[in-house]
XYZ file of N, CA, C and O in Angstrom:
884
model
N 92.820 142.803 66.785
C 92.434 141.706 66.580
C 92.982 140.178 66.609
O 93.125 139.751 66.836
N 93.307 140.912 65.170
C 94.385 140.006 64.387
C 95.683 139.839 64.901
O 96.229 140.737 64.718
N 95.897 138.656 65.323
C 97.784 138.994 66.493
C 98.116 138.281 65.525
O 98.332 137.061 65.018
N 99.293 139.104 65.129
C 100.233 138.523 64.012
C 101.420 137.717 64.776
O 101.681 137.908 65.682
N 102.114 136.890 63.832
C 102.998 135.879 64.390
C 103.400 135.086 63.401
O 103.290 135.261 62.395
N 104.872 134.406 63.939
C 105.360 133.815 62.826
C 104.212 132.604 62.516
O 104.642 132.062 61.286
N 103.339 131.747 63.185
C 102.595 130.980 62.690
C 101.226 131.409 62.009
O 100.497 130.830 61.844
N 101.416 132.745 62.196
C 99.362 133.501 61.329
C 99.910 133.353 60.283
O 100.787 133.365 59.795
N 98.617 132.845 59.711
C 98.547 132.510 58.169
C 98.403 134.052 57.405
O 98.522 134.402 57.947
N 99.180 133.706 56.073
C 98.887 134.596 55.108
C 97.701 134.599 54.514
O 96.998 133.589 54.947
N 97.234 135.332 53.443
C 96.023 135.333 53.014
C 95.811 134.406 52.110
O 96.262 133.534 51.604
N 94.593 134.444 51.004
C 94.385 133.482 50.184
C 95.586 133.307 49.507
O 95.613 132.075 48.320
N 96.768 133.871 49.067
C 97.782 133.304 48.333
C 98.417 132.165 48.851
O 99.384 131.771 48.412
N 98.289 132.027 50.318
C 98.980 130.580 50.600
C 97.860 129.494 50.473
O 98.171 128.424 51.134
N 96.873 129.516 49.103
C 96.086 128.300 49.421
C 97.171 126.873 48.878
O 96.597 125.964 49.378
N 97.716 127.158 47.965
C 98.676 125.822 47.750
C 99.074 125.040 48.630
O 99.281 124.060 48.787
N 99.964 125.668 49.762
C 100.605 125.025 50.729
C 99.229 124.191 51.787
O 99.435 123.510 52.433
N 98.432 125.275 51.520
C 97.237 124.588 52.726
C 96.703 123.416 52.365
O 95.930 122.879 53.280
N 96.770 123.180 51.167
C 95.566 121.684 51.005
C 96.776 120.740 50.246
O 97.672 120.957 49.362
N 96.498 119.004 50.618
C 96.769 118.491 49.618
C 95.915 117.342 48.986
O 95.178 117.389 49.399
N 96.503 116.913 47.968
C 95.541 115.880 47.151
C 95.821 114.501 47.396
O 97.544 114.532 46.525
N 95.396 113.646 47.496
C 95.803 111.936 47.408
C 94.632 111.518 46.590
O 93.999 112.017 46.722
N 94.848 109.852 46.167
C 93.996 109.045 45.736
C 92.743 109.515 46.782
O 91.697 108.825 46.252
N 92.622 109.561 47.861
C 91.618 109.526 48.651
C 90.675 110.795 48.847
O 89.582 110.842 49.490
N 91.309 111.792 48.190
C 90.811 113.236 47.936
C 91.744 114.159 48.728
O 92.758 114.432 48.860
N 90.629 115.495 49.252
C 91.877 116.659 49.956
C 91.682 116.330 51.117
O 91.000 115.782 52.042
N 93.005 116.885 51.555
C 93.419 116.796 53.284
C 94.130 118.327 53.348
O 95.035 119.002 52.391
N 94.231 118.712 54.638
C 94.844 119.995 54.896
C 96.609 119.271 55.569
O 96.954 118.623 55.821
N 97.109 120.484 54.772
C 98.522 119.772 55.328
C 98.945 120.260 56.535
O 98.206 121.288 57.309
N 100.266 120.128 57.072
C 100.416 121.093 58.304
C 100.365 122.355 58.741
O 100.026 122.804 59.181
N 100.858 123.164 57.446
C 100.696 124.282 57.260
C 99.206 124.914 57.064
O 98.630 125.854 57.761
N 98.210 124.209 57.085
C 96.773 124.337 56.504
C 96.382 124.205 57.930
O 95.592 124.860 58.377
N 96.994 123.149 58.929
C 95.957 123.047 60.120
C 96.754 124.036 60.988
O 95.981 124.388 61.913
N 97.968 124.632 60.853
C 98.304 125.479 61.363
C 97.627 127.153 61.146
O 97.594 127.663 62.182
N 97.420 127.051 60.208
C 96.693 128.430 59.455
C 95.239 128.291 60.040
O 94.822 129.577 60.881
N 94.626 127.160 60.221
C 93.271 126.971 60.539
C 93.084 127.267 62.025
O 92.345 127.885 62.806
N 94.390 126.610 62.866
C 93.932 126.842 64.448
C 94.284 128.296 64.815
O 94.010 128.650 65.996
N 95.369 129.225 63.980
C 95.812 130.273 64.437
C 94.724 131.190 64.260
O 94.180 132.610 64.907
N 93.981 130.868 62.912
C 93.011 131.654 62.821
C 91.894 131.811 63.679
O 91.320 132.439 63.921
N 91.440 130.491 64.007
C 90.441 130.417 65.415
C 90.720 131.193 66.270
O 90.105 131.370 66.886
N 92.170 130.729 66.754
C 92.300 131.474 67.769
C 92.377 133.058 68.169
O 92.143 133.722 69.139
N 92.743 133.467 66.516
C 92.359 134.958 66.860
C 90.675 135.819 66.763
O 90.350 136.729 67.086
N 89.927 134.614 66.840
C 88.365 135.181 66.777
C 88.189 136.076 68.042
O 88.653 135.689 68.923
N 87.308 136.323 68.130
C 86.829 137.547 69.137
C 85.416 138.151 69.142
O 85.227 138.941 68.279
N 84.680 137.698 69.766
C 83.240 138.098 69.733
C 82.987 139.598 70.557
O 83.926 139.816 71.582
N 82.319 140.404 69.861
C 81.999 141.495 70.311
C 81.525 141.621 72.229
O 80.800 140.612 72.702
N 81.612 142.735 72.695
C 81.511 142.473 74.476
C 79.822 142.240 74.214
O 79.130 141.715 74.985
N 79.362 143.630 73.425
C 78.005 143.477 73.456
C 77.481 144.029 71.894
O 77.932 145.344 71.191
N 76.528 143.212 71.357
C 75.998 141.951 71.995
C 77.134 141.171 71.470
O 77.854 140.891 70.666
N 77.056 140.005 72.824
C 78.002 139.075 72.523
C 77.993 137.846 71.522
O 78.639 137.150 71.674
N 77.122 137.669 70.685
C 76.735 136.669 69.817
C 77.169 137.486 68.339
O 76.620 136.692 67.239
N 78.160 138.339 68.412
C 78.531 138.915 66.869
C 79.668 138.660 67.043
O 80.728 139.155 67.811
N 80.292 138.143 66.046
C 81.842 137.805 65.876
C 82.803 138.985 64.823
O 81.883 138.922 63.748
N 83.506 139.640 65.378
C 84.295 140.126 64.223
C 85.408 140.092 63.802
O 85.901 139.659 64.336
N 85.264 139.784 62.267
C 86.852 139.659 61.367
C 87.387 140.734 60.745
O 86.373 141.184 60.012
N 88.794 141.072 60.701
C 89.105 141.795 59.686
C 89.442 141.127 58.421
O 89.533 139.811 58.605
N 89.878 141.883 57.658
C 89.996 141.252 56.256
C 91.419 139.971 55.875
O 90.705 139.529 55.460
N 92.461 140.601 56.842
C 93.246 139.432 56.582
C 92.506 138.104 56.877
O 92.797 136.949 56.648
N 92.338 138.367 58.106
C 91.369 136.809 58.458
C 90.043 136.556 57.727
O 90.090 135.293 57.352
N 89.705 137.100 57.061
C 88.329 136.520 56.433
C 89.234 136.194 55.192
O 88.513 134.887 54.630
N 90.092 136.556 54.600
C 90.838 135.998 53.423
C 91.092 134.686 53.841
O 91.514 133.503 52.532
N 91.969 134.536 54.476
C 92.118 133.367 55.467
C 91.523 132.019 55.386
O 91.292 131.143 54.697
N 90.226 132.550 56.005
C 89.029 131.636 55.657
C 88.400 131.259 54.459
O 87.782 130.030 54.291
N 88.677 132.551 53.510
C 87.767 132.636 52.362
C 88.927 131.325 51.329
O 88.270 130.080 50.666
N 90.400 131.257 51.787
C 91.190 130.468 51.506
C 90.588 128.931 51.714
O 90.613 127.733 51.201
N 90.707 128.635 52.885
C 90.155 127.176 53.612
C 88.826 126.748 53.281
O 89.169 125.545 53.099
N 88.100 127.758 52.783
C 86.434 127.232 52.625
C 86.838 126.382 51.194
O 85.936 126.077 51.130
N 87.700 126.709 50.475
C 87.753 126.380 48.933
C 88.372 124.745 49.536
O 88.257 124.081 47.951
N 88.563 124.374 50.162
C 89.538 122.621 50.239
C 88.161 121.921 50.539
O 87.803 121.128 50.116
N 86.808 122.934 50.968
C 85.232 121.794 51.114
C 84.680 121.375 49.796
O 84.927 122.085 48.334
N 84.715 119.864 49.766
C 83.653 119.561 48.307
C 82.519 120.473 48.219
O 81.806 120.761 48.742
N 82.290 120.625 46.862
C 81.403 121.542 46.404
C 80.221 120.660 46.070
O 79.944 120.166 44.697
N 79.083 120.485 47.282
C 78.208 119.448 47.064
C 76.971 119.872 46.945
O 75.792 119.329 47.170
N 77.093 121.012 46.684
C 76.035 122.415 46.755
C 75.463 123.155 45.731
O 75.522 124.370 45.673
N 75.944 122.819 44.391
C 75.764 123.362 43.216
C 74.323 124.011 43.403
O 74.625 125.342 42.565
N 73.077 123.885 43.623
C 72.180 124.360 43.353
C 72.401 125.708 44.525
O 71.836 126.860 44.087
N 72.982 125.515 45.565
C 73.158 127.012 46.534
C 73.768 127.872 45.860
O 73.531 129.269 46.021
N 75.054 127.375 45.271
C 75.653 128.540 44.461
C 74.719 129.653 43.650
O 75.592 130.708 42.669
N 73.916 128.814 42.890
C 73.302 130.023 41.858
C 72.880 131.164 42.581
O 72.451 132.295 42.107
N 72.458 131.151 44.324
C 71.990 132.286 44.904
C 72.948 133.055 45.544
O 72.989 134.150 46.514
N 74.418 132.127 45.664
C 75.344 132.738 46.887
C 76.552 131.858 46.108
O 77.035 130.857 46.529
N 77.177 132.796 45.156
C 78.373 132.213 44.493
C 79.623 131.655 45.593
O 80.585 130.932 45.379
N 79.106 132.367 46.808
C 80.687 132.258 47.674
C 79.800 131.379 49.091
O 80.113 131.680 50.244
N 79.055 130.600 48.395
C 78.702 129.555 49.510
C 79.248 129.028 50.510
O 79.440 128.657 51.811
N 80.342 128.563 50.198
C 81.241 127.585 51.182
C 81.623 128.412 52.082
O 82.001 128.221 53.252
N 82.366 129.946 51.991
C 82.850 130.516 52.792
C 81.884 130.950 53.733
O 81.770 130.879 55.006
N 80.285 131.639 53.145
C 79.405 131.931 54.254
C 79.319 130.730 55.384
O 79.332 131.101 56.236
N 79.046 129.620 54.446
C 78.890 128.710 55.816
C 79.656 128.059 56.633
O 79.365 128.122 57.512
N 81.081 128.514 56.055
C 82.099 127.912 57.024
C 82.167 129.000 58.370
O 82.593 128.604 59.303
N 82.076 130.285 57.745
C 82.639 131.292 58.972
C 81.036 131.113 59.611
O 81.338 131.153 60.997
N 79.697 130.883 59.207
C 78.642 130.558 60.449
C 79.157 129.381 61.589
O 78.825 129.423 62.609
N 79.829 128.494 60.951
C 79.982 127.330 61.452
C 81.160 127.483 62.339
O 81.011 127.192 63.748
N 82.269 128.121 62.216
C 83.245 128.481 62.931
C 82.490 129.341 64.111
O 83.433 129.092 65.223
N 81.835 130.024 63.586
C 81.666 131.884 64.928
C 80.555 130.580 65.641
O 80.596 130.809 67.002
N 79.742 129.438 65.678
C 79.446 128.952 66.281
C 80.077 127.857 67.365
O 79.988 127.932 68.316
N 80.951 127.478 66.578
C 82.013 126.607 67.318
C 82.443 127.135 68.321
O 83.178 126.936 69.376
N 83.248 128.352 68.391
C 83.445 129.113 69.284
C 82.645 129.931 70.253
O 83.348 129.806 71.443
N 81.337 129.885 69.813
C 80.333 130.661 71.159
C 80.137 129.179 71.883
O 79.794 129.689 72.895
N 80.281 127.786 71.259
C 79.910 126.907 72.361
C 81.112 126.569 72.924
O 81.260 125.587 73.494
N 82.478 127.547 72.873
C 83.211 126.575 73.565
C 84.491 125.569 72.848
O 85.101 125.071 73.500
N 84.129 125.502 71.667
C 85.114 124.558 70.939
C 86.487 124.826 71.123
O 86.903 125.678 71.008
N 87.381 123.772 71.384
C 88.854 124.105 71.498
C 89.228 124.198 69.679
O 88.526 123.445 69.052
N 90.537 124.631 69.507
C 90.919 125.184 68.462
C 90.937 123.704 67.522
O 90.454 123.509 66.620
N 91.436 122.230 68.219
C 91.662 121.280 67.722
C 90.067 120.463 67.674
O 89.988 119.582 66.755
N 89.100 120.980 68.517
C 87.499 120.284 68.021
C 87.503 120.879 67.039
O 86.384 120.255 65.956
N 87.486 122.056 66.460
C 87.123 122.688 65.434
C 87.801 122.566 64.116
O 87.330 122.156 63.393
N 88.854 122.287 64.275
C 89.809 121.459 63.409
C 89.475 119.985 62.905
O 89.151 120.138 61.555
N 89.177 119.164 64.392
C 88.470 118.191 63.206
C 87.398 117.759 62.872
O 87.096 117.145 61.723
N 86.311 118.940 63.206
C 85.200 119.019 62.628
C 84.881 119.808 61.118
O 84.414 119.059 60.382
N 85.793 120.506 60.977
C 86.045 121.112 59.735
C 86.577 119.904 58.612
O 86.144 119.930 57.491
N 87.790 119.031 58.987
C 88.435 118.084 58.718
C 87.458 117.213 58.258
O 87.127 116.477 56.886
N 86.507 116.790 59.127
C 85.550 115.711 58.624
C 84.412 116.242 57.559
O 83.844 115.285 56.602
N 83.973 117.369 57.388
C 83.050 118.278 56.616
C 84.010 118.489 55.357
O 83.034 118.457 54.464
N 85.019 118.159 54.921
C 85.951 118.242 53.646
C 84.966 117.512 52.546
O 85.068 117.849 51.443
N 84.406 116.150 52.863
C 83.997 115.580 51.938
C 82.430 115.690 52.172
O 81.627 114.672 51.336
N 82.072 116.482 52.786
C 80.385 116.930 53.008
C 80.100 116.211 54.410
O 80.901 115.643 54.677
N 79.246 117.302 54.911
C 78.935 116.573 56.049
C 77.451 116.102 56.637
O 76.978 115.752 57.389
N 76.872 115.637 55.318
C 75.452 114.912 55.293
C 74.435 115.899 56.381
O 73.652 115.106 56.833
N 74.418 116.936 56.204
C 73.543 117.696 56.465
C 73.305 118.078 58.333
O 72.639 118.488 58.620
N 74.793 117.612 58.506
C 75.136 117.784 60.458
C 76.418 118.467 60.668
O 77.328 117.940 60.351
N 76.340 119.642 61.197
C 77.514 120.557 61.234
C 78.228 119.739 62.671
O 79.766 119.916 62.723
N 77.461 119.571 63.678
C 77.891 119.135 64.513
C 77.068 118.828 66.074
O 75.769 118.777 65.547
N 77.401 117.904 66.389
C 76.917 117.475 67.709
C 76.579 118.160 69.195
O 77.512 118.362 69.241
N 75.178 118.185 69.602
C 75.351 119.137 71.066
C 74.659 117.954 71.799
O 73.300 118.179 71.779
N 75.679 117.563 72.701
C 74.271 116.789 74.000
C 73.290 115.849 73.112
O 72.203 115.749 73.588
N 73.989 115.226 72.424
C 72.823 114.255 71.690
C 71.990 114.614 70.443
O 71.171 113.956 69.813
N 72.090 115.922 70.151
C 71.135 116.480 69.118
C 71.833 116.784 67.888
O 72.947 117.313 68.545
N 71.780 117.196 66.825
C 72.308 116.794 65.595
C 71.907 118.526 65.040
O 70.801 118.684 65.188
N 73.000 119.278 65.078
C 72.935 121.029 64.811
C 73.350 121.115 63.187
O 74.724 120.967 62.588
N 72.097 121.678 62.517
C 72.643 122.216 61.160
C 72.985 123.842 61.226
O 71.749 124.279 61.775
N 74.196 124.717 60.915
C 74.183 125.606 61.068
C 73.456 126.352 59.358
O 74.495 126.154 58.957
N 72.981 127.254 59.676
C 72.526 127.839 58.349
C 73.015 129.179 58.430
O 72.783 130.449 59.515
N 73.557 129.711 57.401
C 74.283 131.047 57.655
C 73.384 131.869 56.120
O 73.876 131.199 54.843
N 73.489 133.023 56.016
C 72.859 133.971 54.881
C 73.601 135.092 54.886
O 74.203 135.656 55.856
N 73.491 135.662 53.966
C 74.303 137.152 53.934
C 73.542 138.096 53.297
O 72.357 137.751 52.595
N 73.194 139.100 53.404
C 72.786 140.364 52.988
C 71.488 140.871 53.563
O 71.743 140.231 55.130
N 70.776 141.832 53.299
C 69.338 141.978 54.070
C 68.198 141.147 54.157
O 67.135 141.543 55.207
N 67.951 140.211 53.770
C 66.996 139.565 53.400
C 66.666 138.568 54.664
O 65.539 138.605 54.710
N 67.514 138.077 55.379
C 67.761 137.370 56.068
C 66.630 135.945 55.635
O 65.506 135.721 56.601
N 67.142 135.588 54.627
C 65.760 134.658 54.096
C 66.803 133.314 54.271
O 67.839 133.241 53.518
N 66.752 132.295 54.571
C 67.265 131.252 54.769
C 66.902 130.032 54.057
O 65.757 129.531 54.079
N 67.776 129.333 52.633
C 67.376 128.175 52.190
C 67.460 126.723 52.429
O 68.744 126.337 53.654
N 66.710 125.884 52.419
C 66.891 124.438 52.318
C 66.699 124.030 50.998
O 65.738 124.048 50.125
N 67.656 122.940 50.599
C 67.664 122.343 49.912
C 66.627 121.137 50.140
O 66.998 120.069 50.317
N 65.647 121.176 49.101
C 64.672 120.303 49.116
C 64.924 118.613 48.376
O 64.011 117.858 48.863
N 65.940 118.907 47.703
C 66.569 117.670 46.656
C 67.365 116.987 47.505
O 67.545 115.643 47.743
N 68.077 117.629 48.987
C 68.829 116.700 49.849
C 68.330 116.157 50.996
O 67.861 117.195 51.582
N 67.963 115.017 50.983
C 67.647 114.741 52.112
C 68.029 114.343 53.557
O 67.742 114.136 54.674
N 69.493 114.130 53.378
C 70.693 114.139 53.935
C 70.599 115.351 54.898
O 70.620 115.298 56.514
N 69.813 116.565 54.520
C 69.888 117.733 55.109
C 68.725 117.607 56.022
O 68.542 118.888 57.189
N 68.014 117.028 55.894
C 66.641 116.267 57.090
C 67.420 115.795 58.346
O 66.290 115.541 59.157
N 68.499 115.250 58.702
C 69.082 114.784 59.607
C 69.115 115.598 60.846
O 68.841 114.967 62.005
N 69.170 116.826 60.776
C 69.429 117.822 61.918
C 68.137 118.192 62.687
O 67.280 117.963 62.083
N 68.410 117.965 64.144
C 66.918 118.091 64.713
C 66.686 119.567 65.208
O 65.966 120.066 65.344
N 68.193 120.286 65.169
C 68.254 121.458 65.527
C 68.567 122.389 64.512
O 69.916 122.246 63.809
N 68.272 123.633 64.332
C 68.879 124.712 63.402
C 68.970 125.583 63.577
O 68.379 126.429 64.803
N 70.723 126.071 63.691
C 70.771 127.590 64.432
C 71.370 128.429 63.185
O 71.997 127.965 61.656
N 70.471 129.618 63.194
C 70.791 130.965 62.195
C 71.720 131.532 62.109
O 71.638 132.443 63.519
N 72.230 131.850 61.194
C 73.767 132.854 61.471
C 73.556 134.072 60.193
O 72.983 133.629 59.107
N 74.122 135.029 60.295
C 74.120 136.025 59.253
C 75.435 136.499 59.109
O 76.253 136.972 60.113
N 75.669 136.767 57.742
C 77.006 137.285 57.646
C 76.915 138.748 56.789
O 76.358 139.099 55.757
N 77.609 139.476 57.597
C 77.391 141.125 56.677
C 79.140 141.676 56.411
O 79.878 141.763 57.680
N 79.462 142.012 55.322
C 80.622 142.933 55.326
C 80.676 144.229 55.124
O 79.836 144.662 54.506
N 81.472 144.573 56.012
C 81.563 146.419 56.122
C 82.680 146.810 55.876
O 84.074 146.303 55.688
N 82.722 148.466 56.172
C 83.908 148.817 55.684
C 85.452 148.361 56.620
O 86.555 148.388 55.906
N 85.183 148.091 57.653
C 85.656 148.030 58.866
C 86.005 146.107 59.451
O 86.917 146.258 60.118
N 85.304 145.708 58.322
C 85.563 143.962 58.611
C 84.471 143.073 58.458
O 83.231 143.925 57.543
N 84.257 141.875 58.775
C 83.330 141.126 58.263
C 82.502 140.745 59.863
O 83.177 140.629 60.662
N 81.117 140.882 59.582
C 80.574 140.851 60.993
C 79.586 139.149 60.455
O 79.136 139.279 59.768
N 79.740 138.392 61.803
C 78.890 137.288 61.743
C 78.112 137.194 63.004
O 78.629 137.108 64.211
N 76.714 137.310 62.956
C 76.084 137.203 63.994
C 75.156 136.146 64.261
O 74.415 135.492 63.039
N 75.116 135.432 65.110
C 73.999 134.331 65.812
C 72.903 134.955 66.201
O 72.864 135.560 66.801
N 71.762 134.479 65.100
C 70.629 135.108 65.398
C 69.882 134.364 66.014
O 68.645 135.013 66.902
N 69.969 133.196 66.435
C 69.258 131.850 67.233
C 69.038 130.690 66.693
O 69.612 130.687 65.600
N 67.948 130.028 67.685
C 67.987 128.429 66.818
C 66.548 128.005 66.886
O 65.418 128.851 67.616
N 66.449 127.122 66.266
C 64.845 126.244 66.787
C 64.620 124.679 66.126
O 65.789 124.617 65.466
N 63.873 124.185 66.665
C 63.969 122.817 66.581
C 63.054 122.768 65.153
O 62.827 123.500 64.605
N 64.002 121.677 64.276
C 63.671 121.942 62.959
C 61.809 121.477 62.878
O 61.539 122.222 61.867
N 61.373 120.563 63.477
C 60.015 120.318 63.166
C 59.213 121.528 63.492
O 57.813 121.486 62.674
N 59.442 122.262 63.815
C 58.854 123.437 64.314
C 58.720 124.195 63.238
O 57.920 125.490 62.648
N 59.490 124.316 62.080
C 60.062 125.229 60.903
C 58.886 125.060 59.716
O 58.486 125.676 58.845
N 58.291 123.517 59.769
C 57.446 123.227 58.584
C 56.031 124.143 58.407
O 56.099 124.074 57.114
N 55.811 124.588 59.486
C 54.343 125.075 59.324
C 54.865 126.613 58.451
O 53.882 127.158 57.756
N 55.973 127.423 58.794
C 56.289 128.271 58.136
C 57.390 127.974 57.018
O 57.498 129.434 56.463
N 57.387 127.135 56.263
C 58.301 127.230 55.223
C 57.617 127.188 54.074
O 56.449 127.021 53.722
N 58.321 128.260 52.994
C 57.899 128.350 52.144
C 58.238 128.107 50.640
O 59.940 127.558 50.830
N 58.186 127.942 49.391
C 58.999 127.559 48.234
C 58.786 128.230 47.291
O 58.190 129.183 47.304
N 59.936 128.469 46.538
C 59.949 129.120 45.258
C 60.571 127.914 44.034
O 60.653 126.737 44.197
N 61.120 128.872 43.118
C 61.360 127.577 42.145
C 62.941 127.289 42.226
O 63.395 126.022 41.981
N 63.662 127.661 43.522
C 65.097 127.420 43.669
C 64.644 126.218 45.022
O 65.863 125.934 44.784
N 64.128 126.414 46.030
C 64.479 126.039 47.071
C 63.338 126.006 48.445
O 62.209 127.127 47.848
N 63.124 125.396 49.463
C 62.447 125.693 50.432
C 63.135 126.978 51.551
O 64.388 126.755 51.002
N 62.480 128.156 51.423
C 63.040 128.862 52.531
C 62.225 129.219 53.640
O 61.047 129.164 53.770
N 62.911 130.066 54.606
C 61.884 130.473 56.206
C 62.737 131.476 56.363
O 63.598 131.801 55.981
N 61.991 132.821 56.762
C 62.453 133.929 56.904
C 62.354 134.432 58.702
O 61.320 133.838 59.217
N 63.426 134.904 58.693
C 63.541 134.931 60.566
C 62.785 135.939 61.016
O 62.294 135.639 61.944
N 62.215 136.910 60.318
C 60.834 137.864 61.211
C 60.250 137.143 61.170
O 59.340 137.128 62.224
N 59.565 136.010 60.246
C 58.431 134.839 60.611
C 58.654 134.171 61.953
O 57.593 134.066 62.853
N 59.785 133.538 61.784
C 60.333 132.843 63.087
C 60.041 133.790 64.732
O 59.462 132.945 65.474
N 60.674 134.679 64.258
C 60.635 135.611 65.477
C 59.415 136.017 66.091
O 58.741 136.034 66.965
N 58.541 136.344 64.971
C 56.862 136.874 65.311
C 56.361 135.647 65.678
O 55.238 136.265 66.686
N 56.787 134.351 65.578
C 55.551 133.248 65.772
C 56.466 132.676 67.378
O 55.721 132.067 67.380
N 57.527 133.284 67.407
C 57.951 132.917 68.809
C 58.756 131.440 68.930
O 58.886 130.531 69.806
N 58.948 131.269 67.372
C 59.641 129.824 67.544
C 61.186 130.419 67.460
O 61.885 129.169 67.662
N 62.011 131.563 66.916
C 63.800 131.505 67.203
C 63.783 131.731 68.317
O 63.176 132.498 69.267
N 64.972 130.861 68.894
C 65.235 131.199 70.659
C 66.577 131.596 70.606
O 67.124 131.283 70.039
N 67.314 132.401 71.534
C 68.355 133.105 71.619
C 69.492 131.897 71.650
O 69.046 130.865 72.075
N 70.849 131.855 70.906
C 71.611 130.719 71.230
C 71.799 130.703 72.206
O 72.266 129.343 73.081
N 72.312 131.620 73.655
C 72.288 131.478 75.026
C 71.453 130.279 75.793
O 72.042 129.451 76.341
N 70.338 130.170 75.044
C 69.662 128.831 75.578
C 69.895 127.894 75.481
O 69.523 126.457 76.161
N 70.369 127.702 73.986
C 70.889 126.332 73.612
C 71.964 125.878 74.667
O 71.964 124.418 75.172
N 72.888 126.584 75.018
C 73.631 126.633 76.184
C 73.261 126.058 77.505
O 73.644 124.949 77.839
N 72.236 127.251 77.492
C 71.571 126.543 79.086
C 70.612 125.239 79.017
O 70.709 124.883 80.065
N 69.789 125.222 77.965
C 69.347 123.972 77.909
C 70.288 122.638 77.960
O 69.752 121.744 78.932
N 71.234 122.534 77.412
C 71.945 121.753 77.692
C 72.724 121.161 79.262
O 72.902 120.691 79.561
N 73.413 122.778 79.754
C 73.205 122.407 81.229
C 72.528 122.120 82.216
O 72.534 122.380 83.411
N 71.266 122.347 81.700
C 69.953 122.092 82.665
C 69.388 123.072 83.172
O 68.357 123.076 84.131
N 69.948 124.245 82.519
C 69.214 125.689 83.186
C 67.848 126.038 82.517
O 67.638 127.351 82.735
N 67.711 125.583 81.431
C 66.425 125.924 80.465
C 65.989 124.828 79.704
O 66.460 123.903 79.427
N 64.670 125.157 79.688
C 63.658 124.055 78.549
C 63.259 124.622 77.456
O 62.528 125.571 78.081
N 63.347 124.233 76.700
C 62.618 124.965 75.171
C 61.194 123.899 75.025
O 61.290 122.709 75.229
């Protein structure tokens, strides 16, 4: 699925030409933009289930390189996920691809988020969507209780990243209205969190396909 060609990005060793720095901050170079678009075009969802995106390791390494350009505004998050930038970016890109964003649209959103996204990853027909991505087996999704901007989103979309021997897999687990999460939020010393199994059991988590259908007028949540 990783289509090689003269414009395909190399792996993390290509970090230097991907980013430039000016007094206004970081930006993608032309090489960086080409690497982003080529990588995005190489994405492919499995036929069944079609909410699972598979990436080979060269593609994953390129995403890791691109993710380092993002502003580290989540110091608390890196305490439990040292690779938070890559995890978050993969969830967002898988979501963009699923919803049919063009490579140019995805690139614009990526560049807009280099200095922080303010708690909203994208807007879908007037709704503010925040993509939450976790890795490992716990399927526990954390919310930074000190970041008031993170409360701007009206919809939370949940995804899960799993590294395996034959590649990296990102699964879109479902979505929920943010206000419906509050009764099921729990807290520990690090953050507020919610568990996917709880949302499923309570009928709060809905398939990502229904979010598409809701916007198109074929479904009402």
